[in-house]
C-alpha cells in the first residue's frame, strides 16, 4: 500500500492509521506535523510546485519502500493557508519490524522537511509577513540521507 | 523558448509566477542565465541578484546552479525549501 | 502531559494523538503495535506483573522526558487475551523538535519490548500454545539504551 | 517469610502464582535460593532447574540473579520479558 496525497484540505489521522494497522504488519509508526502558534502568528501559507510535488513525494516513497521492508506507507502534505493547530503533514509507515517502521518514518519526514518543494510564509497579527528561512541543519540532513 | 517558474519570495519580488525567455545555448548554465536575468534590474535584480540564496530545478528535478540548461523545457528558481 | 495506562481494554489512537497535537509542540510521533496473525494464531495472551508494570512504565516515561525536550507523552500497554488485529501497545510523543519526538518514541517502544514486565503466550487454532521467547536482539538493544 | 511471585512458564510449571518461603539469610543470592527451590523436584525443578533461562526482580526492581536477597519483601522469578 502506498498512499501519497498533496492537498489543501485536512485529513483524518485515525483513518490513515487504521489502514496501516489493517495491513497486518504488527507495527505502525507515524509523525504528524502541526502549525505552531506563538509570537503573534495568525497563519502559515504553504506554497508548493505542483508539477513537481506529487512526483517527487511518490519517488521518495518508492525509495523508502526499497530501503526498508514496509507493508505500506501513507504521506500527506497540505498546502494553502493553515492556522495554528492545523495539521500540515502526516507520515505513516507499517512494517513487521518496528525499527523499519520508525526509521522509514523519520527518513520520510526529514525528506519532506528538507527536500520537498514547499515554502512556508508566516503571517502575523500585526500584518507583518515573511518567508521562513531554511535551516542549514535540514539541508545537511537531507544530503546525508539521500547520499 | 524556455519557461521559467518562480516560487516564494523569488516569485513575489519578480512579480510573476512564470515567464518565457528566449532559449539560451544548451551549454549555458543556470547561474549564467540567472545573472542575465538579474541584469534586467528591478524585481529581477532584487530576486536573483544573490545566486547563493537560490535553488533550481530543471524539468521538475533539483539540480545545482552550475548545471547546463541543455534541452530542458522548464526551469524553476526558488529559495531553499521549507516544507513539512 | 504524561499519560501512562496499563489496561485490558482497547484504546482510541485518535484521542491519544489529538491530546498530543493539542500541546502545541508542532510534532507528534507515534508507534502502535498490533497482534500479527498467521501460522494459525488465534490469540495472544499477555501476562504482566501488576505491582511492577505501572511504576516501571512511569519511571521510563520520566527518563524519556528528562532526556528529550518533550511536551508530552502517552504510553498504553494492554494485557489479557488479544486476537490478531488487536492493538497491544501505543507510544505517542510530542515535541517542538521532530527528532526528539521520533527518537523518544523509538526509545520507549524499545524499552517496552525488552524491559517491561510483560510476557506473551501464543494460542493456535490446533489447540497448541506456547510462550514467546525473548529475542537476544531486544535484550541487547535495551541494555544499549538504558546504559 | 519471603513472598515469591512467578510469571509466564515459570508460574505454569510450578503451578502457583506465588508462595511464601522461610526468609533466607540476607546474604543468600537469588541464584542460591533458586537452586534450593529447584532441589524440591517436581514443578519447581522443571521451572527453576536452568537458572540461565530466568530473570528476577526484588521488590519490583530488575536485578541480576547473583544479587543478595537482603531484606526484600518480594522476589519475582520469570523468563526474559516479551512485552510490546
Coordinates of C-alpha atoms in Angstrom, one line a residue:
Chain A
X1 CA 0.0 0.0 0.0
X2 CA 1.3 3.4 -1.0
X3 CA -0.8 6.4 -0.5
X4 CA 0.5 9.9 -1.4
X5 CA -1.6 13.0 -1.2
X6 CA -0.8 16.7 -1.7
X7 CA -3.9 18.5 -0.8
X8 CA -5.4 21.8 0.6
X9 CA -7.9 20.0 2.9
X10 CA -7.3 18.5 6.3
X11 CA -7.0 14.7 6.7
X12 CA -8.1 12.2 9.3
X13 CA -5.1 10.6 11.1
X14 CA -7.3 7.8 12.6
X15 CA -8.4 6.7 9.1
X16 CA -4.8 6.7 7.8
X17 CA -3.5 4.7 10.9
X18 CA -6.4 2.2 10.6
X19 CA -5.5 1.5 7.0
X20 CA -1.9 0.9 8.0
X21 CA -2.8 -1.3 11.0
X22 CA -5.0 -3.4 8.8
X23 CA -2.0 -4.4 6.7
X24 CA -1.2 -6.9 9.4
X25 CA 2.4 -6.0 9.9
X26 CA 2.2 -5.6 13.6
X27 CA 4.0 -2.2 13.8
X28 CA 2.8 1.2 12.6
X29 CA 4.8 4.4 13.1
X30 CA 3.6 7.9 12.4
X31 CA 4.6 11.5 12.5
X32 CA 2.2 14.4 12.4
X33 CA 3.3 18.0 11.9
X34 CA 1.0 20.7 13.3
X35 CA 1.3 24.5 12.8
X36 CA 2.8 26.0 15.9
X37 CA 1.3 29.2 17.3
X38 CA 3.0 31.9 19.4
X39 CA 4.8 35.1 18.5
X40 CA 1.6 36.6 17.1
X41 CA 1.4 34.1 14.3
X42 CA -2.1 34.0 12.7
X43 CA -1.5 31.7 9.8
X44 CA 1.1 29.8 7.8
X45 CA 0.8 29.9 4.0
X46 CA 2.2 26.9 2.2
X47 CA 3.2 27.3 -1.4
X48 CA 4.4 24.4 -3.5
X49 CA 5.5 23.4 -7.0
X50 CA 2.5 21.4 -8.2
X51 CA 4.2 19.9 -11.3
X52 CA 7.0 18.6 -9.1
X53 CA 5.5 17.8 -5.7
X54 CA 3.4 14.7 -6.2
X55 CA 6.1 13.0 -8.5
X56 CA 8.8 13.8 -6.0
X57 CA 6.9 12.6 -3.0
X58 CA 6.0 9.5 -4.9
X59 CA 9.6 8.8 -5.8
X60 CA 10.8 9.2 -2.2
X61 CA 8.1 6.8 -1.1
X62 CA 9.3 4.2 -3.6
X63 CA 12.8 4.8 -2.2
X64 CA 11.6 4.2 1.4
X65 CA 9.8 1.0 0.3
X66 CA 13.0 -0.2 -1.4
X67 CA 15.2 0.6 1.6
X68 CA 13.0 -0.8 4.4
X69 CA 10.7 -3.9 4.5
X70 CA 7.5 -1.9 4.6
X71 CA 4.0 -3.2 4.1
X72 CA 2.7 0.2 3.4
X73 CA 3.0 3.9 3.9
X74 CA 0.9 7.0 3.7
X75 CA 2.2 10.5 3.1
X76 CA 0.0 13.6 3.2
X77 CA 1.2 17.2 2.8
X78 CA -1.2 20.1 2.8
X79 CA -0.7 23.4 1.1
X80 CA -2.5 26.8 1.3
X81 CA -3.4 28.8 4.3
X82 CA -3.2 27.0 7.7
X83 CA -3.9 28.4 11.1
X84 CA -2.1 27.4 14.4
X85 CA -3.1 24.0 15.5
X86 CA -3.9 22.8 11.9
X87 CA -2.1 19.6 10.7
X88 CA 0.4 20.3 7.9
X89 CA 1.9 16.9 7.2
X90 CA 1.5 13.2 8.0
X91 CA 3.8 10.3 7.5
X92 CA 2.6 6.8 8.5
X93 CA 4.5 3.5 7.9
X94 CA 3.7 -0.1 8.5
X95 CA 6.2 -3.0 8.9
X96 CA 6.7 -6.3 10.6
X97 CA 9.8 -4.7 12.1
X98 CA 9.4 -1.7 14.5
X99 CA 12.8 -0.3 13.6
X100 CA 11.9 -0.3 9.9
X101 CA 8.6 1.5 10.6
X102 CA 10.3 4.1 12.8
X103 CA 13.4 4.7 10.7
X104 CA 11.4 5.0 7.4
X105 CA 9.0 7.4 9.1
X106 CA 12.0 9.5 10.3
X107 CA 13.5 9.3 6.8
X108 CA 10.3 10.5 5.1
X109 CA 9.6 13.4 7.4
X110 CA 13.3 14.5 7.2
X111 CA 13.0 14.4 3.4
X112 CA 9.7 16.3 3.4
X113 CA 11.1 19.0 5.7
X114 CA 14.3 19.5 3.7
X115 CA 13.7 18.4 0.1
X116 CA 10.1 18.6 -0.9
X117 CA 9.3 21.7 -3.0
X118 CA 7.2 23.5 -0.3
X119 CA 7.7 27.0 1.0
X120 CA 6.2 28.5 4.2
X121 CA 5.2 32.1 4.7
X122 CA 4.3 33.3 8.2
X123 CA 1.5 35.9 8.7
X124 CA 1.4 37.8 12.0
X125 CA -1.4 39.6 13.8
X126 CA 0.3 43.0 13.2
X127 CA 0.0 42.4 9.4
X128 CA 3.7 41.5 9.0
X129 CA 4.6 38.5 6.9
X130 CA 7.8 36.7 6.0
X131 CA 9.1 33.6 4.3
X132 CA 10.5 31.0 6.7
X133 CA 14.3 30.6 6.1
X134 CA 15.6 27.0 5.5
X135 CA 17.6 25.7 8.4
X136 CA 21.1 24.7 7.3
X137 CA 20.7 21.6 9.5
X138 CA 17.8 20.4 7.4
X139 CA 19.7 20.9 4.1
X140 CA 22.6 19.0 5.6
X141 CA 20.4 16.2 7.0
X142 CA 18.7 15.6 3.6
X143 CA 22.1 15.3 1.9
X144 CA 23.1 12.7 4.4
X145 CA 20.1 10.6 3.8
X146 CA 19.8 11.0 0.1
X147 CA 23.6 10.4 -0.5
Chain B
X1 CA 11.5 29.4 -25.7
X2 CA 12.2 28.3 -22.1
X3 CA 9.6 28.5 -19.4
X4 CA 10.9 29.8 -16.0
X5 CA 8.7 29.4 -12.9
X6 CA 9.3 31.2 -9.7
X7 CA 8.3 30.4 -6.1
X8 CA 8.1 32.0 -2.7
X9 CA 9.9 35.3 -2.4
X10 CA 11.6 34.9 -5.8
X11 CA 8.1 34.9 -7.3
X12 CA 7.0 37.9 -5.1
X13 CA 10.0 40.0 -5.9
X14 CA 9.8 39.4 -9.6
X15 CA 6.0 39.8 -9.6
X16 CA 5.4 36.9 -11.9
X17 CA 4.6 33.2 -11.4
X18 CA 6.3 32.3 -14.6
X19 CA 7.6 33.8 -17.8
X20 CA 9.0 32.7 -21.2
X21 CA 12.5 33.7 -22.2
X22 CA 14.5 33.1 -25.4
X23 CA 16.1 29.7 -25.2
X24 CA 19.8 30.2 -24.4
X25 CA 22.6 27.9 -25.9
X26 CA 22.3 24.4 -24.4
X27 CA 25.7 24.9 -22.7
X28 CA 24.6 28.0 -20.8
X29 CA 24.4 27.2 -17.0
X30 CA 21.5 28.1 -14.8
X31 CA 23.8 30.5 -13.0
X32 CA 24.7 32.3 -16.2
X33 CA 21.0 32.7 -17.1
X34 CA 20.3 33.9 -13.6
X35 CA 23.0 36.6 -13.9
X36 CA 21.5 37.7 -17.3
X37 CA 18.0 37.9 -15.8
X38 CA 19.3 39.8 -12.7
X39 CA 21.0 42.3 -15.1
X40 CA 17.4 43.4 -16.2
X41 CA 17.3 45.3 -12.9
X42 CA 14.1 45.9 -10.9
X43 CA 12.4 42.9 -9.4
X44 CA 14.6 40.5 -11.3
X45 CA 17.7 42.1 -9.7
X46 CA 16.1 42.0 -6.3
X47 CA 15.1 38.4 -6.6
X48 CA 18.0 37.0 -8.5
X49 CA 20.9 39.2 -7.5
X50 CA 22.4 36.8 -4.9
X51 CA 22.5 33.4 -6.5
X52 CA 23.8 31.8 -3.3
X53 CA 20.3 32.2 -1.9
X54 CA 18.7 30.4 -4.9
X55 CA 18.0 26.8 -5.6
X56 CA 16.8 25.4 -9.0
X57 CA 15.1 22.5 -10.8
X58 CA 15.1 21.6 -14.4
X59 CA 12.0 19.8 -15.7
X60 CA 11.0 19.2 -12.0
X61 CA 14.3 17.7 -10.9
X62 CA 16.5 19.5 -8.4
X63 CA 19.9 20.5 -9.9
X64 CA 22.9 22.5 -9.0
X65 CA 23.0 26.1 -10.3
X66 CA 26.1 25.4 -12.4
X67 CA 24.2 22.8 -14.4
X68 CA 23.8 23.4 -18.1
X69 CA 20.2 24.2 -19.1
X70 CA 20.5 21.7 -22.1
X71 CA 17.2 21.0 -23.7
X72 CA 15.1 21.4 -20.5
X73 CA 11.6 22.8 -21.1
X74 CA 11.0 24.2 -17.6
X75 CA 13.4 25.9 -15.2
X76 CA 12.3 26.6 -11.7
X77 CA 14.0 29.2 -9.4
X78 CA 13.2 29.4 -5.7
X79 CA 14.7 29.8 -2.2
X80 CA 15.7 26.7 -0.3
X81 CA 12.6 24.6 0.5
X82 CA 10.9 24.8 3.9
X83 CA 8.3 22.1 3.8
X84 CA 6.9 19.8 6.4
Chain C
X1 CA 1.5 15.9 29.9
X2 CA 2.3 12.3 30.9
X3 CA -0.3 9.6 30.4
X4 CA 0.5 6.0 31.4
X5 CA -2.1 3.3 31.2
X6 CA -1.8 -0.5 31.6
X7 CA -5.2 -1.8 30.8
X8 CA -7.1 -4.8 29.5
X9 CA -9.4 -2.7 27.2
X10 CA -8.7 -1.2 23.8
X11 CA -7.8 2.4 23.3
X12 CA -8.5 5.1 20.8
X13 CA -5.4 6.2 18.9
X14 CA -7.1 9.3 17.5
X15 CA -7.9 10.5 21.0
X16 CA -4.4 10.0 22.2
X17 CA -2.9 11.8 19.2
X18 CA -5.4 14.7 19.4
X19 CA -4.3 15.3 23.0
X20 CA -0.6 15.3 22.0
X21 CA -1.3 17.6 19.0
X22 CA -3.2 20.0 21.2
X23 CA 0.0 20.6 23.3
X24 CA 1.2 23.0 20.5
X25 CA 4.6 21.4 20.0
X26 CA 4.3 21.1 16.3
X27 CA 5.5 17.5 16.1
X28 CA 3.8 14.3 17.2
X29 CA 5.3 10.8 16.7
X30 CA 3.6 7.5 17.5
X31 CA 4.1 3.8 17.3
X32 CA 1.2 1.3 17.6
X33 CA 1.8 -2.4 18.0
X34 CA -0.9 -4.7 16.7
X35 CA -1.2 -8.5 17.1
X36 CA 0.1 -10.2 14.0
X37 CA -1.9 -13.1 12.7
X38 CA -0.7 -16.0 10.5
X39 CA 0.6 -19.5 11.3
X40 CA -2.8 -20.4 12.8
X41 CA -2.6 -17.9 15.6
X42 CA -5.9 -17.4 17.2
X43 CA -4.9 -15.2 20.2
X44 CA -2.1 -13.8 22.1
X45 CA -2.3 -13.8 25.9
X46 CA -0.4 -11.0 27.7
X47 CA 0.5 -11.6 31.3
X48 CA 2.2 -8.9 33.3
X49 CA 3.5 -8.1 36.8
X50 CA 0.9 -5.6 38.1
X51 CA 2.8 -4.5 41.1
X52 CA 5.7 -3.6 38.9
X53 CA 4.3 -2.6 35.5
X54 CA 2.8 0.8 36.1
X55 CA 5.6 2.0 38.3
X56 CA 8.3 0.9 35.8
X57 CA 6.5 2.4 32.8
X58 CA 6.1 5.6 34.8
X59 CA 9.8 5.7 35.6
X60 CA 10.8 5.1 32.0
X61 CA 8.5 7.9 30.9
X62 CA 10.2 10.3 33.3
X63 CA 13.5 9.2 31.9
X64 CA 12.3 10.0 28.4
X65 CA 11.1 13.4 29.5
X66 CA 14.4 14.1 31.1
X67 CA 16.4 13.0 28.1
X68 CA 14.4 14.7 25.3
X69 CA 12.6 18.1 25.3
X70 CA 9.1 16.6 25.2
X71 CA 5.8 18.5 25.8
X72 CA 4.0 15.3 26.5
X73 CA 3.8 11.6 26.0
X74 CA 1.3 8.8 26.2
X75 CA 2.0 5.2 26.7
X76 CA -0.6 2.5 26.8
X77 CA 0.0 -1.3 27.1
X78 CA -2.7 -3.8 27.1
X79 CA -2.8 -7.2 28.9
X80 CA -5.1 -10.2 28.7
X81 CA -6.3 -12.1 25.6
X82 CA -5.9 -10.3 22.3
X83 CA -6.8 -11.5 18.9
X84 CA -5.0 -10.9 15.6
X85 CA -5.5 -7.3 14.5
X86 CA -6.0 -6.0 18.1
X87 CA -3.8 -3.2 19.3
X88 CA -1.3 -4.2 22.0
X89 CA 0.7 -1.1 22.7
X90 CA 0.8 2.6 21.9
X91 CA 3.5 5.2 22.4
X92 CA 2.9 8.8 21.4
X93 CA 5.3 11.7 22.0
X94 CA 5.0 15.5 21.3
X95 CA 7.8 17.9 20.9
X96 CA 8.9 21.1 19.2
X97 CA 11.7 19.0 17.6
X98 CA 10.7 16.2 15.3
X99 CA 13.9 14.3 16.1
X100 CA 13.1 14.4 19.8
X101 CA 9.6 13.1 19.2
X102 CA 10.8 10.3 16.9
X103 CA 13.8 9.3 19.0
X104 CA 11.9 9.2 22.3
X105 CA 9.1 7.2 20.6
X106 CA 11.7 4.7 19.5
X107 CA 13.3 4.6 22.9
X108 CA 10.0 4.0 24.7
X109 CA 8.9 1.2 22.4
X110 CA 12.3 -0.5 22.5
X111 CA 12.1 -0.3 26.3
X112 CA 8.5 -1.7 26.4
X113 CA 9.5 -4.5 24.1
X114 CA 12.6 -5.5 26.0
X115 CA 12.3 -4.3 29.6
X116 CA 8.7 -4.0 30.6
X117 CA 7.4 -6.9 32.7
X118 CA 5.1 -8.5 30.1
X119 CA 5.0 -12.0 28.7
X120 CA 3.2 -13.2 25.6
X121 CA 1.7 -16.6 25.1
X122 CA 0.6 -17.7 21.7
X123 CA -2.6 -19.8 21.2
X124 CA -3.0 -21.6 17.9
X125 CA -6.1 -23.0 16.1
X126 CA -5.0 -26.6 16.7
X127 CA -5.1 -26.0 20.5
X128 CA -1.3 -25.7 20.9
X129 CA 0.0 -22.8 22.9
X130 CA 3.5 -21.6 23.8
X131 CA 5.3 -18.7 25.4
X132 CA 7.1 -16.3 23.1
X133 CA 10.9 -16.4 23.5
X134 CA 12.7 -13.1 24.1
X135 CA 14.9 -12.1 21.2
X136 CA 18.5 -11.6 22.1
X137 CA 18.5 -8.5 20.0
X138 CA 15.8 -6.9 22.1
X139 CA 17.7 -7.7 25.4
X140 CA 20.9 -6.2 23.8
X141 CA 19.1 -3.1 22.5
X142 CA 17.6 -2.3 25.9
X143 CA 20.9 -2.5 27.5
X144 CA 22.3 -0.1 25.0
X145 CA 19.6 2.5 25.6
X146 CA 19.4 2.1 29.4
X147 CA 23.2 2.2 29.9
Chain D
X1 CA 8.9 -15.0 55.3
X2 CA 9.7 -14.0 51.8
X3 CA 7.0 -13.8 49.1
X4 CA 8.0 -15.3 45.7
X5 CA 5.9 -14.5 42.7
X6 CA 6.1 -16.4 39.4
X7 CA 5.2 -15.4 35.9
X8 CA 4.7 -17.0 32.5
X9 CA 6.0 -20.5 32.1
X10 CA 7.7 -20.4 35.4
X11 CA 4.3 -19.9 37.0
X12 CA 2.7 -22.6 34.9
X13 CA 5.4 -25.2 35.6
X14 CA 5.4 -24.6 39.3
X15 CA 1.6 -24.4 39.3
X16 CA 1.5 -21.4 41.7
X17 CA 1.2 -17.6 41.2
X18 CA 3.0 -17.0 44.4
X19 CA 4.2 -18.7 47.6
X20 CA 5.8 -17.9 50.9
X21 CA 9.1 -19.3 51.9
X22 CA 11.2 -19.1 55.0
X23 CA 13.4 -16.0 54.7
X24 CA 16.9 -17.0 53.9
X25 CA 20.0 -15.2 55.3
X26 CA 20.3 -11.7 53.9
X27 CA 23.5 -12.6 52.1
X28 CA 21.9 -15.5 50.2
X29 CA 21.8 -14.8 46.5
X30 CA 18.7 -15.2 44.3
X31 CA 20.6 -17.9 42.4
X32 CA 21.3 -19.8 45.7
X33 CA 17.6 -19.6 46.6
X34 CA 16.6 -20.7 43.1
X35 CA 18.9 -23.8 43.4
X36 CA 17.3 -24.7 46.8
X37 CA 13.8 -24.4 45.4
X38 CA 14.7 -26.4 42.3
X39 CA 16.0 -29.1 44.6
X40 CA 12.4 -29.7 45.8
X41 CA 12.0 -31.5 42.4
X42 CA 8.6 -31.7 40.5
X43 CA 7.4 -28.4 39.0
X44 CA 10.0 -26.4 40.9
X45 CA 12.8 -28.4 39.3
X46 CA 11.2 -28.1 35.9
X47 CA 10.7 -24.3 36.2
X48 CA 13.9 -23.4 38.1
X49 CA 16.4 -26.1 37.0
X50 CA 18.1 -23.9 34.4
X51 CA 18.8 -20.6 36.0
X52 CA 20.3 -19.1 32.8
X53 CA 16.7 -19.0 31.5
X54 CA 15.4 -16.9 34.4
X55 CA 15.3 -13.3 35.2
X56 CA 14.5 -11.8 38.6
X57 CA 13.2 -8.7 40.4
X58 CA 13.4 -7.8 44.1
X59 CA 10.6 -5.5 45.4
X60 CA 9.7 -4.8 41.7
X61 CA 13.1 -3.8 40.5
X62 CA 15.0 -6.0 38.0
X63 CA 18.2 -7.4 39.5
X64 CA 20.9 -9.9 38.5
X65 CA 20.5 -13.4 39.7
X66 CA 23.7 -13.2 41.8
X67 CA 22.2 -10.3 43.8
X68 CA 21.7 -10.9 47.6
X69 CA 18.1 -11.1 48.7
X70 CA 18.8 -8.7 51.6
X71 CA 15.7 -7.5 53.3
X72 CA 13.5 -7.6 50.2
X73 CA 9.8 -8.5 50.8
X74 CA 9.0 -9.8 47.3
X75 CA 11.1 -11.8 44.9
X76 CA 9.8 -12.3 41.3
X77 CA 11.1 -15.1 39.1
X78 CA 10.2 -15.2 35.4
X79 CA 11.5 -15.7 31.9
X80 CA 13.0 -12.8 29.9
X81 CA 10.2 -10.4 29.2
X82 CA 8.4 -10.3 25.8
X83 CA 6.2 -7.2 26.0
X84 CA 5.2 -4.7 23.4

